[in-house]
PDB file of N, CA, C and O in Angstrom:
ATOM      1  N   PRO A   1     169.267  -1.479 251.277  1.00  0.00           N
ATOM      2  CA  PRO A   1     170.267  -0.477 250.929  1.00  0.00           C
ATOM      3  C   PRO A   1     170.495  -0.423 249.436  1.00  0.00           C
ATOM      4  O   PRO A   1     170.347  -1.413 248.746  1.00  0.00           O
ATOM      5  N   GLN A   2     170.863   0.735 248.985  1.00  0.00           N
ATOM      6  CA  GLN A   2     171.109   0.918 247.573  1.00  0.00           C
ATOM      7  C   GLN A   2     172.513   0.428 247.256  1.00  0.00           C
ATOM      8  O   GLN A   2     173.420   0.570 248.063  1.00  0.00           O
ATOM      9  N   CYS A   3     172.688  -0.144 246.086  1.00  0.00           N
ATOM     10  CA  CYS A   3     174.009  -0.614 245.690  1.00  0.00           C
ATOM     11  C   CYS A   3     174.935   0.577 245.566  1.00  0.00           C
ATOM     12  O   CYS A   3     174.574   1.593 244.993  1.00  0.00           O
ATOM     13  N   GLY A   4     176.116   0.436 246.116  1.00  0.00           N
ATOM     14  CA  GLY A   4     177.000   1.583 246.213  1.00  0.00           C
ATOM     15  C   GLY A   4     177.930   1.730 245.038  1.00  0.00           C
ATOM     16  O   GLY A   4     178.323   0.775 244.397  1.00  0.00           O
ATOM     17  N   ASP A   5     178.280   2.959 244.775  1.00  0.00           N
ATOM     18  CA  ASP A   5     179.353   3.278 243.859  1.00  0.00           C
ATOM     19  C   ASP A   5     180.104   4.453 244.472  1.00  0.00           C
ATOM     20  O   ASP A   5     179.590   5.166 245.307  1.00  0.00           O
ATOM     21  N   ASP A   6     181.340   4.597 244.105  1.00  0.00           N
ATOM     22  CA  ASP A   6     182.156   5.701 244.601  1.00  0.00           C
ATOM     23  C   ASP A   6     182.216   5.756 246.128  1.00  0.00           C
ATOM     24  O   ASP A   6     182.278   6.832 246.713  1.00  0.00           O
ATOM     25  N   GLY A   7     182.148   4.612 246.788  1.00  0.00           N
ATOM     26  CA  GLY A   7     182.284   4.583 248.241  1.00  0.00           C
ATOM     27  C   GLY A   7     181.060   5.014 249.020  1.00  0.00           C
ATOM     28  O   GLY A   7     181.145   5.300 250.205  1.00  0.00           O
ATOM     29  N   ARG A   8     179.903   5.055 248.396  1.00  0.00           N
ATOM     30  CA  ARG A   8     178.678   5.506 249.052  1.00  0.00           C
ATOM     31  C   ARG A   8     178.370   4.710 250.307  1.00  0.00           C
ATOM     32  O   ARG A   8     178.074   5.274 251.349  1.00  0.00           O
ATOM     33  N   GLU A   9     178.456   3.391 250.221  1.00  0.00           N
ATOM     34  CA  GLU A   9     178.129   2.564 251.378  1.00  0.00           C
ATOM     35  C   GLU A   9     179.093   2.827 252.526  1.00  0.00           C
ATOM     36  O   GLU A   9     178.689   2.838 253.686  1.00  0.00           O
ATOM     37  N   VAL A  10     180.353   3.059 252.195  1.00  0.00           N
ATOM     38  CA  VAL A  10     181.344   3.367 253.223  1.00  0.00           C
ATOM     39  C   VAL A  10     181.017   4.700 253.886  1.00  0.00           C
ATOM     40  O   VAL A  10     181.050   4.819 255.109  1.00  0.00           O
ATOM     41  N   ARG A  11     180.685   5.703 253.084  1.00  0.00           N
ATOM     42  CA  ARG A  11     180.343   7.022 253.645  1.00  0.00           C
ATOM     43  C   ARG A  11     179.142   6.925 254.573  1.00  0.00           C
ATOM     44  O   ARG A  11     179.133   7.502 255.658  1.00  0.00           O
ATOM     45  N   VAL A  12     178.105   6.212 254.140  1.00  0.00           N
ATOM     46  CA  VAL A  12     176.905   6.087 254.972  1.00  0.00           C
ATOM     47  C   VAL A  12     177.219   5.313 256.244  1.00  0.00           C
ATOM     48  O   VAL A  12     176.778   5.683 257.331  1.00  0.00           O
ATOM     49  N   ALA A  13     178.018   4.256 256.140  1.00  0.00           N
ATOM     50  CA  ALA A  13     178.396   3.486 257.331  1.00  0.00           C
ATOM     51  C   ALA A  13     179.212   4.354 258.298  1.00  0.00           C
ATOM     52  O   ALA A  13     179.003   4.304 259.513  1.00  0.00           O
ATOM     53  N   GLN A  14     180.135   5.156 257.765  1.00  0.00           N
ATOM     54  CA  GLN A  14     180.913   6.056 258.616  1.00  0.00           C
ATOM     55  C   GLN A  14     180.014   7.098 259.266  1.00  0.00           C
ATOM     56  O   GLN A  14     180.188   7.433 260.439  1.00  0.00           O
ATOM     57  N   ALA A  15     179.058   7.597 258.515  1.00  0.00           N
ATOM     58  CA  ALA A  15     178.121   8.581 259.057  1.00  0.00           C
ATOM     59  C   ALA A  15     177.283   7.962 260.167  1.00  0.00           C
ATOM     60  O   ALA A  15     177.076   8.582 261.212  1.00  0.00           O
ATOM     61  N   ASP A  16     176.812   6.730 259.944  1.00  0.00           N
ATOM     62  CA  ASP A  16     176.029   6.045 260.976  1.00  0.00           C
ATOM     63  C   ASP A  16     176.849   5.887 262.251  1.00  0.00           C
ATOM     64  O   ASP A  16     176.348   6.105 263.359  1.00  0.00           O
ATOM     65  N   GLY A  17     178.122   5.503 262.103  1.00  0.00           N
ATOM     66  CA  GLY A  17     178.996   5.346 263.259  1.00  0.00           C
ATOM     67  C   GLY A  17     179.232   6.658 263.978  1.00  0.00           C
ATOM     68  O   GLY A  17     179.202   6.719 265.214  1.00  0.00           O
ATOM     69  N   ALA A  18     179.451   7.717 263.216  1.00  0.00           N
ATOM     70  CA  ALA A  18     179.660   9.036 263.818  1.00  0.00           C
ATOM     71  C   ALA A  18     178.419   9.479 264.580  1.00  0.00           C
ATOM     72  O   ALA A  18     178.510  10.034 265.679  1.00  0.00           O
ATOM     73  N   LEU A  19     177.248   9.208 264.008  1.00  0.00           N
ATOM     74  CA  LEU A  19     176.005   9.583 264.675  1.00  0.00           C
ATOM     75  C   LEU A  19     175.854   8.838 265.996  1.00  0.00           C
ATOM     76  O   LEU A  19     175.475   9.430 267.011  1.00  0.00           O
ATOM     77  N   LYS A  20     176.193   7.561 266.004  1.00  0.00           N
ATOM     78  CA  LYS A  20     176.111   6.773 267.246  1.00  0.00           C
ATOM     79  C   LYS A  20     177.066   7.301 268.303  1.00  0.00           C
ATOM     80  O   LYS A  20     176.803   7.168 269.496  1.00  0.00           O
ATOM     81  N   ARG A  21     178.189   7.898 267.869  1.00  0.00           N
ATOM     82  CA  ARG A  21     179.156   8.479 268.813  1.00  0.00           C
ATOM     83  C   ARG A  21     178.813   9.931 269.151  1.00  0.00           C
ATOM     84  O   ARG A  21     179.587  10.615 269.805  1.00  0.00           O
ATOM     85  N   ASN A  22     177.663  10.392 268.653  1.00  0.00           N
ATOM     86  CA  ASN A  22     177.226  11.779 268.845  1.00  0.00           C
ATOM     87  C   ASN A  22     178.170  12.790 268.215  1.00  0.00           C
ATOM     88  O   ASN A  22     178.253  13.930 268.663  1.00  0.00           O
ATOM     89  N   ASP A  23     178.884  12.369 267.174  1.00  0.00           N
ATOM     90  CA  ASP A  23     179.720  13.282 266.394  1.00  0.00           C
ATOM     91  C   ASP A  23     178.849  13.794 265.244  1.00  0.00           C
ATOM     92  O   ASP A  23     178.945  13.339 264.101  1.00  0.00           O
ATOM     93  N   HIS A  24     177.980  14.737 265.587  1.00  0.00           N
ATOM     94  CA  HIS A  24     176.968  15.199 264.637  1.00  0.00           C
ATOM     95  C   HIS A  24     177.565  15.884 263.419  1.00  0.00           C
ATOM     96  O   HIS A  24     177.051  15.736 262.311  1.00  0.00           O
ATOM     97  N   ASP A  25     178.648  16.645 263.613  1.00  0.00           N
ATOM     98  CA  ASP A  25     179.250  17.355 262.481  1.00  0.00           C
ATOM     99  C   ASP A  25     179.806  16.375 261.458  1.00  0.00           C
ATOM    100  O   ASP A  25     179.606  16.542 260.257  1.00  0.00           O
ATOM    101  N   LYS A  26     180.517  15.341 261.931  1.00  0.00           N
ATOM    102  CA  LYS A  26     181.072  14.357 261.004  1.00  0.00           C
ATOM    103  C   LYS A  26     179.946  13.580 260.324  1.00  0.00           C
ATOM    104  O   LYS A  26     179.998  13.327 259.116  1.00  0.00           O
ATOM    105  N   ALA A  27     178.932  13.203 261.088  1.00  0.00           N
ATOM    106  CA  ALA A  27     177.812  12.463 260.508  1.00  0.00           C
ATOM    107  C   ALA A  27     177.154  13.284 259.403  1.00  0.00           C
ATOM    108  O   ALA A  27     176.912  12.779 258.300  1.00  0.00           O
ATOM    109  N   ARG A  28     176.887  14.544 259.689  1.00  0.00           N
ATOM    110  CA  ARG A  28     176.251  15.409 258.692  1.00  0.00           C
ATOM    111  C   ARG A  28     177.120  15.490 257.432  1.00  0.00           C
ATOM    112  O   ARG A  28     176.621  15.355 256.308  1.00  0.00           O
ATOM    113  N   ALA A  29     178.413  15.690 257.611  1.00  0.00           N
ATOM    114  CA  ALA A  29     179.313  15.816 256.464  1.00  0.00           C
ATOM    115  C   ALA A  29     179.316  14.545 255.619  1.00  0.00           C
ATOM    116  O   ALA A  29     179.319  14.611 254.379  1.00  0.00           O
ATOM    117  N   MET A  30     179.314  13.387 256.273  1.00  0.00           N
ATOM    118  CA  MET A  30     179.351  12.125 255.530  1.00  0.00           C
ATOM    119  C   MET A  30     178.029  11.864 254.800  1.00  0.00           C
ATOM    120  O   MET A  30     178.015  11.404 253.667  1.00  0.00           O
ATOM    121  N   TYR A  31     176.914  12.145 255.456  1.00  0.00           N
ATOM    122  CA  TYR A  31     175.617  11.976 254.780  1.00  0.00           C
ATOM    123  C   TYR A  31     175.518  12.939 253.596  1.00  0.00           C
ATOM    124  O   TYR A  31     175.029  12.579 252.522  1.00  0.00           O
ATOM    125  N   GLU A  32     175.997  14.173 253.782  1.00  0.00           N
ATOM    126  CA  GLU A  32     175.947  15.139 252.689  1.00  0.00           C
ATOM    127  C   GLU A  32     176.851  14.705 251.532  1.00  0.00           C
ATOM    128  O   GLU A  32     176.517  14.925 250.366  1.00  0.00           O
ATOM    129  N   ALA A  33     177.989  14.082 251.850  1.00  0.00           N
ATOM    130  CA  ALA A  33     178.870  13.573 250.796  1.00  0.00           C
ATOM    131  C   ALA A  33     178.159  12.477 249.996  1.00  0.00           C
ATOM    132  O   ALA A  33     178.278  12.423 248.759  1.00  0.00           O
ATOM    133  N   ALA A  34     177.416  11.623 250.685  1.00  0.00           N
ATOM    134  CA  ALA A  34     176.659  10.583 249.989  1.00  0.00           C
ATOM    135  C   ALA A  34     175.588  11.218 249.096  1.00  0.00           C
ATOM    136  O   ALA A  34     175.378  10.787 247.960  1.00  0.00           O
ATOM    137  N   LEU A  35     174.932  12.258 249.597  1.00  0.00           N
ATOM    138  CA  LEU A  35     173.896  12.926 248.804  1.00  0.00           C
ATOM    139  C   LEU A  35     174.477  13.680 247.614  1.00  0.00           C
ATOM    140  O   LEU A  35     173.798  13.833 246.596  1.00  0.00           O
ATOM    141  N   ALA A  36     175.715  14.141 247.737  1.00  0.00           N
ATOM    142  CA  ALA A  36     176.346  14.827 246.610  1.00  0.00           C
ATOM    143  C   ALA A  36     176.491  13.877 245.429  1.00  0.00           C
ATOM    144  O   ALA A  36     176.367  14.289 244.268  1.00  0.00           O
ATOM    145  N   LYS A  37     176.725  12.607 245.713  1.00  0.00           N
ATOM    146  CA  LYS A  37     176.837  11.592 244.659  1.00  0.00           C
ATOM    147  C   LYS A  37     175.465  11.146 244.164  1.00  0.00           C
ATOM    148  O   LYS A  37     175.301  10.796 243.009  1.00  0.00           O
ATOM    149  N   ASN A  38     174.484  11.111 245.083  1.00  0.00           N
ATOM    150  CA  ASN A  38     173.138  10.656 244.724  1.00  0.00           C
ATOM    151  C   ASN A  38     172.118  11.394 245.590  1.00  0.00           C
ATOM    152  O   ASN A  38     171.855  10.995 246.721  1.00  0.00           O
ATOM    153  N   PRO A  39     171.527  12.470 245.060  1.00  0.00           N
ATOM    154  CA  PRO A  39     170.555  13.249 245.833  1.00  0.00           C
ATOM    155  C   PRO A  39     169.298  12.461 246.224  1.00  0.00           C
ATOM    156  O   PRO A  39     168.523  12.917 247.054  1.00  0.00           O
ATOM    157  N   GLN A  40     169.126  11.276 245.644  1.00  0.00           N
ATOM    158  CA  GLN A  40     167.957  10.446 245.933  1.00  0.00           C
ATOM    159  C   GLN A  40     168.296   9.312 246.910  1.00  0.00           C
ATOM    160  O   GLN A  40     167.590   8.302 246.945  1.00  0.00           O
ATOM    161  N   ASP A  41     169.331   9.465 247.699  1.00  0.00           N
ATOM    162  CA  ASP A  41     169.782   8.427 248.630  1.00  0.00           C
ATOM    163  C   ASP A  41     168.922   8.483 249.900  1.00  0.00           C
ATOM    164  O   ASP A  41     169.115   9.341 250.757  1.00  0.00           O
ATOM    165  N   SER A  42     167.964   7.572 250.003  1.00  0.00           N
ATOM    166  CA  SER A  42     167.023   7.609 251.126  1.00  0.00           C
ATOM    167  C   SER A  42     167.718   7.379 252.466  1.00  0.00           C
ATOM    168  O   SER A  42     167.320   7.961 253.479  1.00  0.00           O
ATOM    169  N   GLU A  43     168.765   6.548 252.487  1.00  0.00           N
ATOM    170  CA  GLU A  43     169.497   6.316 253.739  1.00  0.00           C
ATOM    171  C   GLU A  43     170.169   7.588 254.222  1.00  0.00           C
ATOM    172  O   GLU A  43     170.123   7.916 255.409  1.00  0.00           O
ATOM    173  N   ALA A  44     170.809   8.300 253.315  1.00  0.00           N
ATOM    174  CA  ALA A  44     171.493   9.540 253.691  1.00  0.00           C
ATOM    175  C   ALA A  44     170.484  10.612 254.090  1.00  0.00           C
ATOM    176  O   ALA A  44     170.715  11.360 255.053  1.00  0.00           O
ATOM    177  N   LEU A  45     169.363  10.688 253.389  1.00  0.00           N
ATOM    178  CA  LEU A  45     168.332  11.663 253.750  1.00  0.00           C
ATOM    179  C   LEU A  45     167.789  11.390 255.152  1.00  0.00           C
ATOM    180  O   LEU A  45     167.665  12.307 255.971  1.00  0.00           O
ATOM    181  N   ALA A  46     167.483  10.130 255.433  1.00  0.00           N
ATOM    182  CA  ALA A  46     166.992   9.781 256.763  1.00  0.00           C
ATOM    183  C   ALA A  46     168.080  10.011 257.811  1.00  0.00           C
ATOM    184  O   ALA A  46     167.788  10.438 258.938  1.00  0.00           O
ATOM    185  N   GLY A  47     169.336   9.754 257.439  1.00  0.00           N
ATOM    186  CA  GLY A  47     170.439  10.014 258.354  1.00  0.00           C
ATOM    187  C   GLY A  47     170.528  11.489 258.720  1.00  0.00           C
ATOM    188  O   GLY A  47     170.750  11.839 259.886  1.00  0.00           O
ATOM    189  N   LEU A  48     170.343  12.362 257.734  1.00  0.00           N
ATOM    190  CA  LEU A  48     170.332  13.790 258.032  1.00  0.00           C
ATOM    191  C   LEU A  48     169.141  14.149 258.916  1.00  0.00           C
ATOM    192  O   LEU A  48     169.235  15.045 259.763  1.00  0.00           O
ATOM    193  N   GLY A  49     168.050  13.427 258.743  1.00  0.00           N
ATOM    194  CA  GLY A  49     166.911  13.613 259.651  1.00  0.00           C
ATOM    195  C   GLY A  49     167.286  13.251 261.073  1.00  0.00           C
ATOM    196  O   GLY A  49     166.957  13.976 262.025  1.00  0.00           O
ATOM    197  N   ASP A  50     168.010  12.158 261.231  1.00  0.00           N
ATOM    198  CA  ASP A  50     168.447  11.739 262.566  1.00  0.00           C
ATOM    199  C   ASP A  50     169.398  12.759 263.191  1.00  0.00           C
ATOM    200  O   ASP A  50     169.288  13.079 264.377  1.00  0.00           O
ATOM    201  N   VAL A  51     170.328  13.271 262.382  1.00  0.00           N
ATOM    202  CA  VAL A  51     171.253  14.291 262.884  1.00  0.00           C
ATOM    203  C   VAL A  51     170.468  15.520 263.342  1.00  0.00           C
ATOM    204  O   VAL A  51     170.699  16.043 264.436  1.00  0.00           O
ATOM    205  N   SER A  52     169.548  15.967 262.512  1.00  0.00           N
ATOM    206  CA  SER A  52     168.744  17.149 262.855  1.00  0.00           C
ATOM    207  C   SER A  52     167.948  16.922 264.132  1.00  0.00           C
ATOM    208  O   SER A  52     167.893  17.801 265.002  1.00  0.00           O
ATOM    209  N   ARG A  53     167.350  15.744 264.247  1.00  0.00           N
ATOM    210  CA  ARG A  53     166.557  15.433 265.447  1.00  0.00           C
ATOM    211  C   ARG A  53     167.429  15.466 266.696  1.00  0.00           C
ATOM    212  O   ARG A  53     167.067  16.040 267.703  1.00  0.00           O
ATOM    213  N   LYS A  54     168.627  14.857 266.611  1.00  0.00           N
ATOM    214  CA  LYS A  54     169.524  14.830 267.767  1.00  0.00           C
ATOM    215  C   LYS A  54     170.011  16.219 268.139  1.00  0.00           C
ATOM    216  O   LYS A  54     170.343  16.471 269.295  1.00  0.00           O
ATOM    217  N   ARG A  55     170.047  17.110 267.166  1.00  0.00           N
ATOM    218  CA  ARG A  55     170.453  18.497 267.432  1.00  0.00           C
ATOM    219  C   ARG A  55     169.279  19.346 267.915  1.00  0.00           C
ATOM    220  O   ARG A  55     169.449  20.522 268.196  1.00  0.00           O
ATOM    221  N   GLY A  56     168.095  18.765 267.952  1.00  0.00           N
ATOM    222  CA  GLY A  56     166.925  19.488 268.423  1.00  0.00           C
ATOM    223  C   GLY A  56     166.191  20.263 267.346  1.00  0.00           C
ATOM    224  O   GLY A  56     165.291  21.035 267.646  1.00  0.00           O
ATOM    225  N   ASP A  57     166.562  20.059 266.093  1.00  0.00           N
ATOM    226  CA  ASP A  57     165.927  20.753 264.970  1.00  0.00           C
ATOM    227  C   ASP A  57     164.850  19.846 264.375  1.00  0.00           C
ATOM    228  O   ASP A  57     165.055  19.185 263.353  1.00  0.00           O
ATOM    229  N   VAL A  58     163.713  19.825 265.033  1.00  0.00           N
ATOM    230  CA  VAL A  58     162.641  18.900 264.661  1.00  0.00           C
ATOM    231  C   VAL A  58     162.107  19.191 263.262  1.00  0.00           C
ATOM    232  O   VAL A  58     161.849  18.266 262.490  1.00  0.00           O
ATOM    233  N   GLN A  59     161.964  20.452 262.912  1.00  0.00           N
ATOM    234  CA  GLN A  59     161.409  20.794 261.596  1.00  0.00           C
ATOM    235  C   GLN A  59     162.295  20.267 260.470  1.00  0.00           C
ATOM    236  O   GLN A  59     161.802  19.690 259.506  1.00  0.00           O
ATOM    237  N   SER A  60     163.601  20.465 260.593  1.00  0.00           N
ATOM    238  CA  SER A  60     164.513  19.949 259.568  1.00  0.00           C
ATOM    239  C   SER A  60     164.469  18.429 259.527  1.00  0.00           C
ATOM    240  O   SER A  60     164.502  17.828 258.453  1.00  0.00           O
ATOM    241  N   ALA A  61     164.412  17.812 260.700  1.00  0.00           N
ATOM    242  CA  ALA A  61     164.350  16.351 260.764  1.00  0.00           C
ATOM    243  C   ALA A  61     163.137  15.836 259.995  1.00  0.00           C
ATOM    244  O   ALA A  61     163.256  14.923 259.170  1.00  0.00           O
ATOM    245  N   LEU A  62     161.995  16.429 260.238  1.00  0.00           N
ATOM    246  CA  LEU A  62     160.777  15.996 259.555  1.00  0.00           C
ATOM    247  C   LEU A  62     160.890  16.180 258.044  1.00  0.00           C
ATOM    248  O   LEU A  62     160.449  15.331 257.266  1.00  0.00           O
ATOM    249  N   THR A  63     161.512  17.283 257.629  1.00  0.00           N
ATOM    250  CA  THR A  63     161.704  17.541 256.200  1.00  0.00           C
ATOM    251  C   THR A  63     162.565  16.451 255.570  1.00  0.00           C
ATOM    252  O   THR A  63     162.232  15.925 254.500  1.00  0.00           O
ATOM    253  N   TYR A  64     163.678  16.098 256.232  1.00  0.00           N
ATOM    254  CA  TYR A  64     164.554  15.054 255.680  1.00  0.00           C
ATOM    255  C   TYR A  64     163.845  13.697 255.647  1.00  0.00           C
ATOM    256  O   TYR A  64     163.976  12.954 254.677  1.00  0.00           O
ATOM    257  N   TYR A  65     163.099  13.359 256.692  1.00  0.00           N
ATOM    258  CA  TYR A  65     162.384  12.084 256.696  1.00  0.00           C
ATOM    259  C   TYR A  65     161.368  12.036 255.559  1.00  0.00           C
ATOM    260  O   TYR A  65     161.219  11.017 254.882  1.00  0.00           O
ATOM    261  N   ARG A  66     160.663  13.154 255.339  1.00  0.00           N
ATOM    262  CA  ARG A  66     159.682  13.201 254.242  1.00  0.00           C
ATOM    263  C   ARG A  66     160.354  13.052 252.880  1.00  0.00           C
ATOM    264  O   ARG A  66     159.829  12.385 251.988  1.00  0.00           O
ATOM    265  N   LYS A  67     161.526  13.683 252.725  1.00  0.00           N
ATOM    266  CA  LYS A  67     162.261  13.549 251.462  1.00  0.00           C
ATOM    267  C   LYS A  67     162.687  12.098 251.241  1.00  0.00           C
ATOM    268  O   LYS A  67     162.621  11.586 250.127  1.00  0.00           O
ATOM    269  N   ALA A  68     163.133  11.441 252.314  1.00  0.00           N
ATOM    270  CA  ALA A  68     163.543  10.035 252.204  1.00  0.00           C
ATOM    271  C   ALA A  68     162.361   9.173 251.775  1.00  0.00           C
ATOM    272  O   ALA A  68     162.500   8.282 250.934  1.00  0.00           O
ATOM    273  N   LEU A  69     161.193   9.444 252.344  1.00  0.00           N
ATOM    274  CA  LEU A  69     160.001   8.662 252.001  1.00  0.00           C
ATOM    275  C   LEU A  69     159.494   8.987 250.598  1.00  0.00           C
ATOM    276  O   LEU A  69     158.891   8.122 249.954  1.00  0.00           O
ATOM    277  N   ALA A  70     159.746  10.187 250.125  1.00  0.00           N
ATOM    278  CA  ALA A  70     159.360  10.522 248.752  1.00  0.00           C
ATOM    279  C   ALA A  70     160.168   9.680 247.761  1.00  0.00           C
ATOM    280  O   ALA A  70     159.662   9.284 246.718  1.00  0.00           O
ATOM    281  N   VAL A  71     161.414   9.386 248.114  1.00  0.00           N
ATOM    282  CA  VAL A  71     162.286   8.566 247.274  1.00  0.00           C
ATOM    283  C   VAL A  71     161.947   7.085 247.434  1.00  0.00           C
ATOM    284  O   VAL A  71     161.893   6.337 246.469  1.00  0.00           O
ATOM    285  N   ASN A  72     161.735   6.680 248.674  1.00  0.00           N
ATOM    286  CA  ASN A  72     161.512   5.267 248.988  1.00  0.00           C
ATOM    287  C   ASN A  72     160.371   5.183 250.016  1.00  0.00           C
ATOM    288  O   ASN A  72     160.620   5.221 251.216  1.00  0.00           O
ATOM    289  N   PRO A  73     159.131   5.095 249.552  1.00  0.00           N
ATOM    290  CA  PRO A  73     157.962   5.153 250.441  1.00  0.00           C
ATOM    291  C   PRO A  73     157.919   4.075 251.516  1.00  0.00           C
ATOM    292  O   PRO A  73     157.205   4.230 252.504  1.00  0.00           O
ATOM    293  N   SER A  74     158.682   3.001 251.360  1.00  0.00           N
ATOM    294  CA  SER A  74     158.645   1.940 252.366  1.00  0.00           C
ATOM    295  C   SER A  74     159.900   1.909 253.242  1.00  0.00           C
ATOM    296  O   SER A  74     160.156   0.917 253.908  1.00  0.00           O
ATOM    297  N   TYR A  75     160.670   3.002 253.258  1.00  0.00           N
ATOM    298  CA  TYR A  75     161.925   3.034 254.022  1.00  0.00           C
ATOM    299  C   TYR A  75     161.622   3.208 255.506  1.00  0.00           C
ATOM    300  O   TYR A  75     161.263   4.283 255.979  1.00  0.00           O
ATOM    301  N   LEU A  76     161.752   2.108 256.254  1.00  0.00           N
ATOM    302  CA  LEU A  76     161.340   2.054 257.653  1.00  0.00           C
ATOM    303  C   LEU A  76     162.004   3.100 258.543  1.00  0.00           C
ATOM    304  O   LEU A  76     161.311   3.738 259.350  1.00  0.00           O
ATOM    305  N   PRO A  77     163.321   3.326 258.471  1.00  0.00           N
ATOM    306  CA  PRO A  77     163.918   4.327 259.357  1.00  0.00           C
ATOM    307  C   PRO A  77     163.285   5.726 259.212  1.00  0.00           C
ATOM    308  O   PRO A  77     163.116   6.444 260.190  1.00  0.00           O
ATOM    309  N   ALA A  78     162.933   6.092 257.986  1.00  0.00           N
ATOM    310  CA  ALA A  78     162.280   7.378 257.784  1.00  0.00           C
ATOM    311  C   ALA A  78     160.864   7.375 258.358  1.00  0.00           C
ATOM    312  O   ALA A  78     160.419   8.350 258.952  1.00  0.00           O
ATOM    313  N   MET A  79     160.165   6.253 258.198  1.00  0.00           N
ATOM    314  CA  MET A  79     158.822   6.130 258.787  1.00  0.00           C
ATOM    315  C   MET A  79     158.898   6.286 260.303  1.00  0.00           C
ATOM    316  O   MET A  79     158.087   6.990 260.918  1.00  0.00           O
ATOM    317  N   LEU A  80     159.878   5.612 260.904  1.00  0.00           N
ATOM    318  CA  LEU A  80     160.044   5.684 262.350  1.00  0.00           C
ATOM    319  C   LEU A  80     160.412   7.098 262.783  1.00  0.00           C
ATOM    320  O   LEU A  80     159.962   7.566 263.843  1.00  0.00           O
ATOM    321  N   GLY A  81     161.218   7.772 261.980  1.00  0.00           N
ATOM    322  CA  GLY A  81     161.593   9.138 262.301  1.00  0.00           C
ATOM    323  C   GLY A  81     160.401  10.075 262.329  1.00  0.00           C
ATOM    324  O   GLY A  81     160.332  10.982 263.164  1.00  0.00           O
ATOM    325  N   LEU A  82     159.450   9.834 261.461  1.00  0.00           N
ATOM    326  CA  LEU A  82     158.236  10.653 261.448  1.00  0.00           C
ATOM    327  C   LEU A  82     157.317  10.301 262.605  1.00  0.00           C
ATOM    328  O   LEU A  82     156.447  11.080 262.952  1.00  0.00           O
ATOM    329  N   GLY A  83     157.531   9.116 263.177  1.00  0.00           N
ATOM    330  CA  GLY A  83     156.735   8.699 264.340  1.00  0.00           C
ATOM    331  C   GLY A  83     155.357   8.343 263.953  1.00  0.00           C
ATOM    332  O   GLY A  83     154.388   8.469 264.594  1.00  0.00           O
TER     333      GLY A  83
END
């Protein structure tokens, strides 16, 4: 994980929790808030991929996973998302 500033780690953790509860809107909002602070946040990008996948938007999911890997080529969650 990337070292947090401005509550980034908290936002990502809240987004992860919301995603596990299938609260896709809250998860998306929290991941987007993390990206607003750091557009290169691979965790938030992969998280948006997970939200998109759970919503059935496979194309968007793949795009977010690819963006996460462009930032961090060894980020396992994004690799797994691409299958």
